[in-house]
Amino acid sequence: MVSIASSSFVFLLLGLLQATIVVSAGFDYGDALDKSFMFFEAQRSGKLPMNQRVKWRGNSGLRDGFLQGVDLVGGYYDAGDHVKFGLPMAYSVTMMSWGAIEFRREIVGLNQMGHTLAAIKWGTDYFIKAHTQPNVLWGQVGDGDSDHYCWERAEDMTTPRTAYRLDPSNPGSDLAGETAAALAAASIAFKPYNSSYSNLLLVHAKQLFSFANTFRGYYDDSIACAKQFYTSSGYSDELLWAAAWLFRATNDEYYLKYVADNAASMGGTGWAVKEFSWDNKYAGVQILLSKVLMDGGGGAYTSVLKQYQAKADFFACACLQKNGGYNVATTPGGLVYVREWNNMQYAASAAFLVAVYSDYLSQSHAVLKCPDAQLQPQDLLNFANSQALSLLSN
Ligand SMILES: *[C@@H]1O[C@H](CO)[C@@H](O)[C@H](O)[C@H]1NC(C)=O
């Protein structure tokens, strides 16, 4: 089964929009990007707009949440199923927003910014609805067991549409943190286009971060039926990730101090990872914070940001197989191979991160010093491109 987080080839494509390689080896990445947004349209739940391009999809889930007195109409279905799982949905929105921020010029050049913002907003409008009080976030609609037992069209759904919520007695720092990150990143993406919507997103992002940070817990302890499908391995990464995005969105030192003060205790500078996914955000945090450092914005936190960047380097060097033996596993053809189930998501997200890092390095005229080699930004971009070519030809 293909989920919105795992099939999000769109992340990779967003990372590859540098004009020089939009058409590479006969592949038209601009066209592939357009089709990736069509995939997100097909995953839409709720009342569909007139300009919906995927015409075989009709309105569905129009009473989601009503039994519990809350309007949860909208958002994205996860996969070939009709559960609205909060964690992968929020992660997908964070990543699309990151792409929209980092590659704005390229996306506009391809006439795709309208579709990009629409794809983000389909998620963020839903998160705003689901965030009914500062410390309440509805985190799921439907459950995987009853949903998977009955295969039918979303438009004909007869399965229970039970909604599940987080609140101070049922916390979920990972899910609330990721949703805060998504809203903060989306607020940056929307800023040049709609400042009032951008401000609204930021209000929700700040409240959700505070909720996530104050009431600590694993979301799948509170929403137990999520455990079998999207088990969370921890929430420290999402707290750092949300704070890093909030810092970028607000420039408020409070958030920079948070990632600095909690760098060691939350694993941000201690944990060198080789995977970036809906569950594990560390490499993303490390690369985002490297940008703050490279832009000279570290101030009193410069030394801890250098530790973050050392781990960002580790990730990129591991992807490029230059990390003194501690490399990311690949297939014989060179595709990143993290695990058997849904592997493409890891290749796509690694390629996205490395492409973004390549841009950050090149903007500050830096190189990547790995244990086995010194790499240029172009080498990182070549890696991202190699993953796209593997994915497209598989
Ligand atoms: C900005 O976003 C708000 C909230 O979604 C919407 O009501 C408004 O029409 C948007 N403004 C523009 C200019 O698109």
Short mmCIF file of C-alpha atoms and ligand atoms in Angstrom, two decimals:
data_model
loop_
_atom_site.label_atom_id
_atom_site.label_comp_id
_atom_site.label_asym_id
_atom_site.label_seq_id
_atom_site.Cartn_x
_atom_site.Cartn_y
_atom_site.Cartn_z
CA MET A 1 0.00 0.00 0.00
CA VAL A 2 1.21 3.44 -0.90
CA SER A 3 0.72 6.14 1.70
CA ILE A 4 0.85 9.87 1.25
CA ALA A 5 4.09 10.00 3.19
CA SER A 6 5.71 7.11 1.40
CA SER A 7 4.75 7.90 -2.15
CA SER A 8 5.67 11.50 -1.81
CA PHE A 9 7.86 11.52 -4.78
CA VAL A 10 6.83 15.14 -4.93
CA PHE A 11 9.40 15.94 -2.19
CA LEU A 12 12.15 14.62 -4.32
CA LEU A 13 10.93 16.45 -7.39
CA LEU A 14 10.67 19.66 -5.47
CA GLY A 15 14.27 19.14 -4.56
CA LEU A 16 15.30 18.72 -8.14
CA LEU A 17 13.85 21.80 -9.70
CA GLN A 18 17.13 23.51 -10.34
CA ALA A 19 16.71 24.79 -13.85
CA THR A 20 19.71 22.89 -15.11
CA ILE A 21 18.21 19.51 -14.43
CA VAL A 22 14.49 20.00 -14.87
CA VAL A 23 14.83 17.92 -17.97
CA SER A 24 17.46 15.34 -17.29
CA ALA A 25 18.22 12.17 -19.20
CA GLY A 26 14.93 12.41 -21.01
CA PHE A 27 12.82 12.79 -17.87
CA ASP A 28 10.70 15.90 -17.59
CA TYR A 29 10.68 16.64 -13.86
CA GLY A 30 8.26 19.53 -14.28
CA ASP A 31 5.65 17.22 -15.76
CA ALA A 32 6.34 14.62 -13.07
CA LEU A 33 5.82 17.30 -10.43
CA ASP A 34 2.47 18.24 -11.94
CA LYS A 35 1.39 14.58 -11.84
CA SER A 36 2.56 14.27 -8.22
CA PHE A 37 0.18 17.06 -7.26
CA MET A 38 -2.57 15.17 -9.09
CA PHE A 39 -1.84 12.28 -6.73
CA PHE A 40 -2.50 14.57 -3.77
CA GLU A 41 -5.78 15.67 -5.40
CA ALA A 42 -6.84 12.03 -5.65
CA GLN A 43 -6.18 11.65 -1.91
CA ARG A 44 -8.45 14.56 -0.99
CA SER A 45 -11.21 13.92 1.49
CA GLY A 46 -14.18 16.26 1.99
CA LYS A 47 -16.04 18.61 -0.30
CA LEU A 48 -14.07 18.99 -3.49
CA PRO A 49 -13.64 22.36 -5.19
CA MET A 50 -14.78 23.21 -8.73
CA ASN A 51 -11.20 23.29 -9.97
CA GLN A 52 -10.51 19.69 -8.83
CA ARG A 53 -8.61 18.09 -11.69
CA VAL A 54 -9.02 14.46 -10.64
CA LYS A 55 -12.62 14.18 -11.78
CA TRP A 56 -13.28 10.57 -10.82
CA ARG A 57 -13.05 11.55 -7.18
CA GLY A 58 -16.28 12.91 -5.60
CA ASN A 59 -17.16 14.40 -2.24
CA SER A 60 -16.58 12.02 0.66
CA GLY A 61 -16.27 11.96 4.44
CA LEU A 62 -18.75 14.84 4.68
CA ARG A 63 -19.75 13.97 8.25
CA ASP A 64 -16.28 13.23 9.63
CA GLY A 65 -16.20 14.20 13.29
CA PHE A 66 -19.91 15.05 13.49
CA LEU A 67 -20.72 12.20 15.89
CA GLN A 68 -18.29 13.79 18.30
CA GLY A 69 -19.51 17.29 17.66
CA VAL A 70 -16.52 18.50 15.66
CA ASP A 71 -16.16 19.35 11.97
CA LEU A 72 -13.29 17.27 10.62
CA VAL A 73 -14.32 17.36 6.98
CA GLY A 74 -11.34 17.64 4.65
CA GLY A 75 -7.73 16.62 4.79
CA TYR A 76 -6.06 13.70 3.05
CA TYR A 77 -6.70 9.99 3.02
CA ASP A 78 -3.58 8.07 3.77
CA ALA A 79 -3.40 5.51 1.02
CA GLY A 80 -5.69 3.17 -0.89
CA ASP A 81 -7.59 3.31 2.38
CA HIS A 82 -9.67 6.08 3.92
CA VAL A 83 -8.12 6.65 7.29
CA LYS A 84 -6.97 10.19 7.95
CA PHE A 85 -3.76 9.57 9.92
CA GLY A 86 -2.45 12.79 11.41
CA LEU A 87 1.28 12.06 11.61
CA PRO A 88 2.12 11.16 8.00
CA MET A 89 -0.36 13.80 6.77
CA ALA A 90 1.35 16.55 8.74
CA TYR A 91 4.81 15.38 7.69
CA SER A 92 3.74 15.47 4.03
CA VAL A 93 2.52 19.04 4.45
CA THR A 94 5.77 20.08 6.17
CA MET A 95 7.78 18.65 3.31
CA MET A 96 5.70 20.19 0.56
CA SER A 97 6.01 23.52 2.35
CA TRP A 98 9.77 23.15 2.64
CA GLY A 99 9.92 22.52 -1.11
CA ALA A 100 7.73 25.56 -1.77
CA ILE A 101 9.99 27.75 0.37
CA GLU A 102 13.30 26.51 -0.95
CA PHE A 103 12.39 26.24 -4.63
CA ARG A 104 9.90 29.06 -5.03
CA ARG A 105 11.53 30.54 -8.11
CA GLU A 106 11.68 27.19 -9.90
CA ILE A 107 8.10 26.25 -9.02
CA VAL A 108 6.79 29.62 -10.17
CA GLY A 109 8.81 29.20 -13.38
CA LEU A 110 7.00 25.92 -14.01
CA ASN A 111 3.60 27.47 -13.30
CA GLN A 112 3.12 25.04 -10.41
CA MET A 113 2.92 27.40 -7.43
CA GLY A 114 -0.88 27.44 -7.54
CA HIS A 115 -1.01 23.66 -7.31
CA THR A 116 1.71 23.60 -4.67
CA LEU A 117 -0.11 26.03 -2.38
CA ALA A 118 -3.42 24.26 -2.99
CA ALA A 119 -1.87 20.94 -1.96
CA ILE A 120 -0.45 22.49 1.21
CA LYS A 121 -3.69 24.31 2.05
CA TRP A 122 -5.78 21.16 1.70
CA GLY A 123 -3.80 19.88 4.65
CA THR A 124 -3.47 23.10 6.67
CA ASP A 125 -7.18 24.00 6.46
CA TYR A 126 -7.87 20.59 7.95
CA PHE A 127 -5.27 20.98 10.72
CA ILE A 128 -6.83 24.31 11.69
CA LYS A 129 -10.24 22.64 11.96
CA ALA A 130 -8.74 19.77 13.95
CA HIS A 131 -7.08 22.19 16.39
CA THR A 132 -10.29 23.11 18.20
CA GLN A 133 -8.69 24.48 21.38
CA PRO A 134 -5.12 25.49 22.19
CA ASN A 135 -4.54 22.14 23.91
CA VAL A 136 -6.79 19.91 21.80
CA LEU A 137 -5.81 18.38 18.47
CA TRP A 138 -7.95 15.81 16.68
CA GLY A 139 -5.35 13.43 15.35
CA GLN A 140 -7.15 10.76 13.37
CA VAL A 141 -10.46 9.89 11.69
CA GLY A 142 -11.34 6.27 11.01
CA ASP A 143 -9.39 3.25 12.17
CA GLY A 144 -7.18 1.01 10.11
CA ASP A 145 -8.76 -2.28 11.15
CA SER A 146 -12.37 -1.65 10.16
CA ASP A 147 -11.28 0.44 7.19
CA HIS A 148 -8.98 -2.21 5.74
CA TYR A 149 -11.59 -4.91 6.29
CA CYS A 150 -13.95 -3.25 3.86
CA TRP A 151 -12.78 -2.18 0.42
CA GLU A 152 -15.09 0.39 -1.05
CA ARG A 153 -14.87 3.81 -2.65
CA ALA A 154 -14.41 6.76 -0.33
CA GLU A 155 -17.62 8.18 -1.78
CA ASP A 156 -19.56 5.10 -0.58
CA MET A 157 -17.92 4.66 2.82
CA THR A 158 -19.91 2.66 5.37
CA THR A 159 -17.11 2.06 7.88
CA PRO A 160 -16.95 3.80 11.28
CA ARG A 161 -15.60 7.33 11.10
CA THR A 162 -14.59 7.58 14.72
CA ALA A 163 -12.37 10.55 15.48
CA TYR A 164 -9.52 10.48 18.02
CA ARG A 165 -8.11 13.41 19.90
CA LEU A 166 -5.11 14.58 21.85
CA ASP A 167 -5.54 16.75 24.93
CA PRO A 168 -3.65 17.36 28.19
CA SER A 169 -4.68 13.95 29.60
CA ASN A 170 -4.02 12.22 26.27
CA PRO A 171 -0.88 13.92 24.99
CA GLY A 172 0.98 13.33 21.76
CA SER A 173 4.10 15.46 21.42
CA ASP A 174 5.17 13.81 18.17
CA LEU A 175 1.87 14.43 16.37
CA ALA A 176 1.26 17.88 17.86
CA GLY A 177 4.91 18.77 17.19
CA GLU A 178 4.79 17.64 13.57
CA THR A 179 1.53 19.51 13.04
CA ALA A 180 3.14 22.63 14.52
CA ALA A 181 6.09 22.16 12.14
CA ALA A 182 3.73 21.78 9.17
CA LEU A 183 1.81 24.94 10.07
CA ALA A 184 4.98 26.96 10.70
CA ALA A 185 6.55 25.84 7.42
CA ALA A 186 3.28 26.50 5.56
CA SER A 187 3.10 29.97 7.08
CA ILE A 188 6.45 30.77 5.45
CA ALA A 189 5.34 29.27 2.14
CA PHE A 190 2.16 31.39 2.16
CA LYS A 191 3.73 34.61 3.37
CA PRO A 192 4.37 36.18 -0.05
CA TYR A 193 0.91 35.16 -1.30
CA ASN A 194 -1.51 35.64 1.59
CA SER A 195 -0.19 37.28 4.72
CA SER A 196 -3.40 36.94 6.73
CA TYR A 197 -3.51 33.19 6.10
CA SER A 198 0.20 33.00 6.89
CA ASN A 199 -0.40 34.73 10.25
CA LEU A 200 -3.30 32.43 11.06
CA LEU A 201 -1.13 29.37 10.42
CA LEU A 202 1.52 30.76 12.71
CA VAL A 203 -0.92 31.32 15.59
CA HIS A 204 -1.93 27.64 15.43
CA ALA A 205 1.67 26.52 15.04
CA LYS A 206 2.78 28.33 18.20
CA GLN A 207 -0.11 27.00 20.27
CA LEU A 208 0.46 23.46 19.05
CA PHE A 209 4.16 23.62 19.84
CA SER A 210 3.36 24.78 23.35
CA PHE A 211 0.83 21.97 23.73
CA ALA A 212 3.33 19.40 22.42
CA ASN A 213 6.10 20.65 24.68
CA THR A 214 4.06 21.09 27.85
CA PHE A 215 2.15 17.82 27.75
CA ARG A 216 4.67 15.19 26.80
CA GLY A 217 3.80 11.78 25.45
CA TYR A 218 3.68 9.45 22.49
CA TYR A 219 0.62 10.08 20.37
CA ASP A 220 0.08 6.38 19.77
CA ASP A 221 -0.34 5.80 23.50
CA SER A 222 -3.24 8.26 23.34
CA ILE A 223 -4.53 7.13 19.95
CA ALA A 224 -3.80 3.44 20.37
CA CYS A 225 -5.30 2.37 17.05
CA ALA A 226 -2.57 4.31 15.23
CA LYS A 227 0.15 2.12 16.75
CA GLN A 228 -0.18 -0.74 14.35
CA PHE A 229 0.16 1.56 11.34
CA TYR A 230 2.32 4.54 12.30
CA THR A 231 4.16 3.72 15.50
CA SER A 232 6.15 6.63 16.75
CA SER A 233 9.69 5.89 17.88
CA GLY A 234 9.91 9.11 19.89
CA TYR A 235 8.87 12.73 20.05
CA SER A 236 12.08 14.60 20.82
CA ASP A 237 12.87 14.95 17.13
CA GLU A 238 9.43 16.44 16.41
CA LEU A 239 9.84 18.94 19.27
CA LEU A 240 13.18 20.10 17.88
CA TRP A 241 11.82 20.10 14.34
CA ALA A 242 8.80 22.20 15.31
CA ALA A 243 11.01 24.65 17.19
CA ALA A 244 13.42 24.90 14.25
CA TRP A 245 10.56 25.68 11.86
CA LEU A 246 9.06 28.15 14.30
CA PHE A 247 12.41 29.89 14.56
CA ARG A 248 12.57 30.14 10.80
CA ALA A 249 8.99 31.43 10.65
CA THR A 250 9.27 33.97 13.49
CA ASN A 251 12.97 34.69 14.03
CA ASP A 252 12.03 34.66 17.71
CA GLU A 253 15.09 33.76 19.78
CA TYR A 254 12.93 31.71 22.15
CA TYR A 255 12.86 28.91 19.57
CA LEU A 256 16.57 29.05 18.82
CA LYS A 257 17.31 28.89 22.53
CA TYR A 258 15.00 25.88 22.74
CA VAL A 259 16.88 23.89 20.10
CA ALA A 260 20.17 24.91 21.69
CA ASP A 261 19.21 24.16 25.30
CA ASN A 262 17.67 20.81 24.36
CA ALA A 263 20.23 19.85 21.73
CA ALA A 264 21.90 17.17 23.81
CA SER A 265 19.00 15.97 25.95
CA MET A 266 16.73 15.53 22.94
CA GLY A 267 19.33 13.88 20.73
CA GLY A 268 19.64 16.71 18.21
CA THR A 269 23.41 16.89 18.35
CA GLY A 270 24.12 13.43 19.68
CA TRP A 271 22.27 11.31 17.25
CA ALA A 272 23.80 10.79 13.84
CA VAL A 273 21.14 9.22 11.69
CA LYS A 274 20.99 7.76 8.21
CA GLU A 275 17.23 7.90 7.76
CA PHE A 276 14.83 10.79 7.28
CA SER A 277 11.12 9.95 7.34
CA TRP A 278 7.66 10.64 8.76
CA ASP A 279 8.93 9.09 12.00
CA ASN A 280 12.48 10.41 12.21
CA LYS A 281 13.17 14.11 11.67
CA TYR A 282 16.68 14.47 13.09
CA ALA A 283 18.50 14.90 9.77
CA GLY A 284 15.97 17.53 8.75
CA VAL A 285 16.49 19.45 12.00
CA GLN A 286 20.26 19.27 11.55
CA ILE A 287 20.14 20.59 7.98
CA LEU A 288 17.65 23.36 8.81
CA LEU A 289 19.79 24.55 11.69
CA SER A 290 22.94 24.39 9.57
CA LYS A 291 21.36 27.07 7.41
CA VAL A 292 20.93 29.34 10.44
CA LEU A 293 24.61 28.89 11.19
CA MET A 294 25.74 29.40 7.59
CA ASP A 295 23.67 32.59 7.39
CA GLY A 296 25.56 33.88 10.43
CA GLY A 297 22.48 33.85 12.64
CA GLY A 298 23.83 31.64 15.41
CA GLY A 299 24.80 34.40 17.85
CA ALA A 300 25.30 32.97 21.33
CA TYR A 301 24.30 29.54 20.02
CA THR A 302 26.97 29.24 17.36
CA SER A 303 28.87 26.41 19.00
CA VAL A 304 25.83 24.20 19.44
CA LEU A 305 24.73 24.93 15.87
CA LYS A 306 28.15 23.71 14.75
CA GLN A 307 27.41 20.42 16.49
CA TYR A 308 24.11 20.23 14.62
CA GLN A 309 25.93 20.89 11.38
CA ALA A 310 28.45 18.14 12.09
CA LYS A 311 25.51 15.72 12.14
CA ALA A 312 24.05 17.22 8.96
CA ASP A 313 27.43 16.57 7.36
CA PHE A 314 27.33 13.01 8.65
CA PHE A 315 23.99 12.44 6.97
CA ALA A 316 25.03 13.90 3.63
CA CYS A 317 28.42 12.13 3.66
CA ALA A 318 26.67 8.85 4.50
CA CYS A 319 24.31 9.30 1.56
CA LEU A 320 27.24 9.98 -0.76
CA GLN A 321 29.13 6.91 0.51
CA LYS A 322 32.05 9.01 1.77
CA ASN A 323 31.51 8.64 5.48
CA GLY A 324 34.42 6.48 6.58
CA GLY A 325 32.44 3.27 6.29
CA TYR A 326 29.31 4.52 8.10
CA ASN A 327 27.32 4.87 4.92
CA VAL A 328 23.70 4.55 3.92
CA ALA A 329 23.02 1.13 2.42
CA THR A 330 22.19 1.07 -1.27
CA THR A 331 21.02 -1.44 -3.83
CA PRO A 332 23.61 -2.64 -6.37
CA GLY A 333 22.24 0.06 -8.70
CA GLY A 334 22.87 2.80 -6.13
CA LEU A 335 19.35 3.43 -4.80
CA VAL A 336 19.23 4.29 -1.10
CA TYR A 337 17.99 1.20 0.72
CA VAL A 338 16.77 1.73 4.29
CA ARG A 339 14.24 -1.03 4.74
CA GLU A 340 12.15 -3.52 2.87
CA TRP A 341 8.76 -1.92 3.48
CA ASN A 342 8.06 1.19 1.43
CA ASN A 343 11.70 1.89 0.72
CA MET A 344 11.17 4.54 -1.96
CA GLN A 345 10.13 7.11 0.61
CA TYR A 346 13.59 6.98 2.21
CA ALA A 347 15.37 7.40 -1.12
CA ALA A 348 13.11 10.33 -2.04
CA SER A 349 13.42 12.09 1.30
CA ALA A 350 17.21 11.58 1.45
CA ALA A 351 17.51 13.03 -2.04
CA PHE A 352 15.38 16.01 -1.05
CA LEU A 353 17.48 16.76 2.02
CA VAL A 354 20.76 16.42 0.17
CA ALA A 355 19.50 18.68 -2.65
CA VAL A 356 18.48 21.33 -0.11
CA TYR A 357 21.82 21.00 1.68
CA SER A 358 23.61 21.35 -1.64
CA ASP A 359 21.86 24.69 -2.14
CA TYR A 360 22.67 25.86 1.37
CA LEU A 361 26.34 25.00 0.88
CA SER A 362 26.50 26.67 -2.48
CA GLN A 363 24.76 29.83 -1.20
CA SER A 364 27.50 30.18 1.39
CA HIS A 365 30.31 29.10 -0.96
CA ALA A 366 31.06 26.12 1.25
CA VAL A 367 32.12 22.58 0.53
CA LEU A 368 31.26 19.37 2.38
CA LYS A 369 34.22 17.82 4.15
CA CYS A 370 33.63 14.09 4.53
CA PRO A 371 35.96 11.50 6.09
CA ASP A 372 36.70 10.08 2.63
CA ALA A 373 36.55 13.13 0.38
CA GLN A 374 35.83 16.81 0.04
CA LEU A 375 32.62 17.28 -1.91
CA GLN A 376 31.24 20.18 -3.91
CA PRO A 377 27.57 21.23 -3.85
CA GLN A 378 27.28 19.80 -7.35
CA ASP A 379 28.30 16.35 -6.04
CA LEU A 380 25.36 16.47 -3.64
CA LEU A 381 23.01 17.47 -6.42
CA ASN A 382 24.32 14.61 -8.55
CA PHE A 383 23.42 12.22 -5.74
CA ALA A 384 19.87 13.60 -5.59
CA ASN A 385 19.59 13.27 -9.33
CA SER A 386 20.85 9.68 -9.20
CA GLN A 387 18.05 8.79 -6.78
CA ALA A 388 15.44 10.34 -9.06
CA LEU A 389 16.75 8.41 -12.05
CA SER A 390 16.69 5.16 -10.06
CA LEU A 391 13.16 5.86 -8.86
CA LEU A 392 11.89 6.80 -12.29
CA SER A 393 13.36 3.74 -13.92
CA ASN A 394 12.09 1.31 -11.27
C1 LIG B 1 -6.22 34.51 2.19
O1 LIG B 1 -6.60 33.41 2.97
C2 LIG B 1 -7.85 33.56 3.59
C3 LIG B 1 -8.04 32.36 4.50
O2 LIG B 1 -8.02 31.17 3.79
C4 LIG B 1 -8.93 33.66 2.54
O3 LIG B 1 -10.19 33.83 3.15
C5 LIG B 1 -8.62 34.84 1.64
O4 LIG B 1 -9.54 34.88 0.59
C6 LIG B 1 -7.22 34.73 1.08
N1 LIG B 1 -6.86 35.93 0.38
C7 LIG B 1 -6.40 35.92 -0.85
C8 LIG B 1 -6.05 37.25 -1.43
O5 LIG B 1 -6.25 34.89 -1.49
#
